[in-house]
Steps between C-alpha positions, in 0.01 A plus 500: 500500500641848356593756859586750225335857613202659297592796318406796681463869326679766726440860422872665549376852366259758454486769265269741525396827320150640663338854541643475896809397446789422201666223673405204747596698806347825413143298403525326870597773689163672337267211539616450885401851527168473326625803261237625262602576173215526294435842316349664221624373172749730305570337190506736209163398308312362784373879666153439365417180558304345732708320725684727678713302801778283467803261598775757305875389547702805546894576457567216291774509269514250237786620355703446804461094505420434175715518193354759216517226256190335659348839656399564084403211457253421792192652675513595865328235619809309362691676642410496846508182458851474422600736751312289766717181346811667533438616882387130558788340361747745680303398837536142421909543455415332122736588219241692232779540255642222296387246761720126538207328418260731244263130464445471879340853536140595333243781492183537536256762532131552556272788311198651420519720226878581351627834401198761504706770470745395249231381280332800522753711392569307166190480456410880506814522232329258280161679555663851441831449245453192369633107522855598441551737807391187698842391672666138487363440869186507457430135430666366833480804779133479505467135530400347853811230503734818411660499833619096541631569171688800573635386844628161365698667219612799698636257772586221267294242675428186246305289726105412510302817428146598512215768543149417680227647344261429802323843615611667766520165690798442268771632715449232764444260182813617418672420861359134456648449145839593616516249799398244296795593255711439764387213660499368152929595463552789430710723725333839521178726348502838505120595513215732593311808301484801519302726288395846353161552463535916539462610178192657304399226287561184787276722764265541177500124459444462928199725475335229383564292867183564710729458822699801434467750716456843390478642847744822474619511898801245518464408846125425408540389153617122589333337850471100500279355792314758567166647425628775329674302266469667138803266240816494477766739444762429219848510492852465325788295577578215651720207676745242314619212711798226476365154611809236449586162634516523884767315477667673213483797726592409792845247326566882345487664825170681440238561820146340446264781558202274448361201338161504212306161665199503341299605228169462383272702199134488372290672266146629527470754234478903496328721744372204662532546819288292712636227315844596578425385861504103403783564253715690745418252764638197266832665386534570893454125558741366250744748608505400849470135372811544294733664780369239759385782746189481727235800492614592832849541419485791284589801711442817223250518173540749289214552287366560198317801641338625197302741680157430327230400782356208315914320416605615844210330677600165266840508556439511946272215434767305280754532773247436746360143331900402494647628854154447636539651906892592395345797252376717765779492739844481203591863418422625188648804301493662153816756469363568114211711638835800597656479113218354251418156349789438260300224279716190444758673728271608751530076660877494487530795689268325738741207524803737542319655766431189672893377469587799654261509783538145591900577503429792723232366718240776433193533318454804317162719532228516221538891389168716508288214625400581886178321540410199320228315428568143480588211787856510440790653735597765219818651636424902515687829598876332573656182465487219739772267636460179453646142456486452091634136366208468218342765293192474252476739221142511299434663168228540255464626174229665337475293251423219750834301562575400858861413672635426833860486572640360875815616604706452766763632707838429405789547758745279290847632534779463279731150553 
């Protein structure tokens, strides 16, 4: 009989690039401190329309991480994305430049649109000059899987690659794909989303969402679990993660920061939210089946928190029919509602929040949210201290996909 260990996917670093912070440590230090960061939008084009409050990142400087070879040739979503990459790799103490082993590192990103704002601009040239003012780009920078391609090439990574195309819910999607990548052999994934949905034509296109929320007061405009809950609030940017071999890492003298158990993703089709309840409540189950953890033993959720009455009321009663007694009493918290829903990188946020907090003991407060109301412990006002080992992150998208990703503490120190 084989004593040979499973294959466990560590997460060794985070990258982040959010409207509270441009790096893993500034984005904690706001979440512990329940920071809110939404604001009225100031994106040239968007004055007049209707939505008026979002997630914006500020004092981000492409040019200063990113070669301007790719800058031209990408969107910003892209690259925040490979900003994000490069801050996670750095973290992680992985060579990004002409690695050992380019086949034993992939890529792979989540998203829900592409380039708005490149496309946009070519297009307006074809539109207003004609097909031959149209630049070179145009064919790749708008394109959702623009970013896995982009950071693979940049960093010369030649292993398994990939983009999920799964709704918002994608990002966690995204989390899952990688650990099975490396449970399957190969060494390391860069992955997570980030995205750009702050120009005129993508808020055009997210007019259309009936859970948007319009509301023009950002510390009103976005308030999950309560009765005053009016949508969601969107925003730009997002995390990138590197999930490798634990024992890759640790053999290369890496720390473990934490470990993706468990996984699990449903479907129950747009706007549908009652529905959402069973479908939540299943991806919940096979996620906790998968990481071989009891309802009781998850000490922090961090929800979906769409901030629509009708979804929020389905998503307490998913976690209720799967923790049963455990989902009043486990804190719960939604950092998102202080800096915006990012889409597909809205959930790996969430799971960099939850690393973080579990490796500092501390659950972070929900921003703007002071009375909810729901039968959960919704962590309000400032962040709690707490014992974390095991984390569940929720997300939904609104075109009805459902995901579930357990995580747990890491602790593993380099041999």
């Amino acid at each position: 009989m084989s004593t040979q260990r499973p294959v466990r996917a560590a997460v060794t670093g985070i990258g982040v690039i959010a409207p509270n912070g441009l790096r893993s440590d500034a984005y904690w230090k706001s979440v512990r401190e329940g920071l809110g960061v939404l604001d009225r939008i100031t994106r040239e084009g968007c004055e007049d329309l209707p939505l008026k409050v979002a997630g914006q990142v500020e004092g981000f400087d492409a040019s200063a991480l990113i070669d301007e070879r790719f800058l031209v040739q990408t969107d910003r979503f892209t690259h925040y994305a490979m900003a994000a990459a490069a801050l996670a790799l750095d973290e992680a103490g992985l060579g990004h430049d002409d690695p050992e082993e380019p086949f034993s590192i992939g890529v792979v990103t989540a998203a829900g649109s592409g380039g708005g704002e490149f496309g946009q601009r070519e297009l307006q040239k074809l539109w207003g000059q004609g097909s031959k003012f149209v630049g070179p780009y145009q064919s790749i920078a708008w394109f959702y899987a623009a970013s896995t391609g982009q950071i693979s090439i940049r960093h010369g990574f030649k292993g398994p690659c990939g983009v999920v195309a799964s709704d918002e819910a994608g990002g966690l999607d995204s989390l899952a794909h990688a650990a099975r990548a490396v449970r399957r052999g190969t060494g390391a994934v860069v992955v997570g989303a980030a995205e750009a949905p702050l120009a005129p034509y993508s808020m055009v296109c997210q007019l259309g969402y009936p859970e948007l929320s319009t509301v023009d007061d950002p510390a009103r405009a976005y308030r999950p679990f309560t009765a005053k809950a009016c949508g969601f609030v969107p925003a730009e940017g997002g995390a990138m993660l590197v999930v490798e071999d634990e024992t890759r890492a640790l053999d290369r003298g890496a720390t473990v920061r934490a470990t993706i158990a468990g996984h699990g993703a449903t479907f129950t089709g747009a706007s549908r939210w009652k529905e959402s309840r069973e479908g939540l409540a299943r991806a919940i189950r096979v996620a906790l089946d998968e990481a071989g953890c009891a309802p009781e033993e998850i000490d922090v959720v961090f929800p979906d928190a769409l901030g629509v009455p009708e979804a929020d009321r389905a998503e307490v009663l998913a976690i209720a029919d799967v923790l049963g007694a455990h989902a009043t009493r486990v804190p719960v918290t939604a950092p998102k509602t202080g800096y915006g829903r990012a889409y597909c990188g809205a959930p790996v946020l969430d799971t960099a929040a939850a690393v973080l907090a579990m490796e500092h003991g501390l659950v972070p407060p929900t921003p703007n949210v002071f009375d909810i109301d729901c039968d959960l412990d919704v962590v309000m006002s400032r962040a709690r201290p707490a014992e974390l080992r095991t984390a569940l992150v929720l997300s939904r998208g609104l075109m009805g996909s459902n995901a579930a990703l357990v995580v747990r503490r890491g602790g593993g120190l380099a041999r």
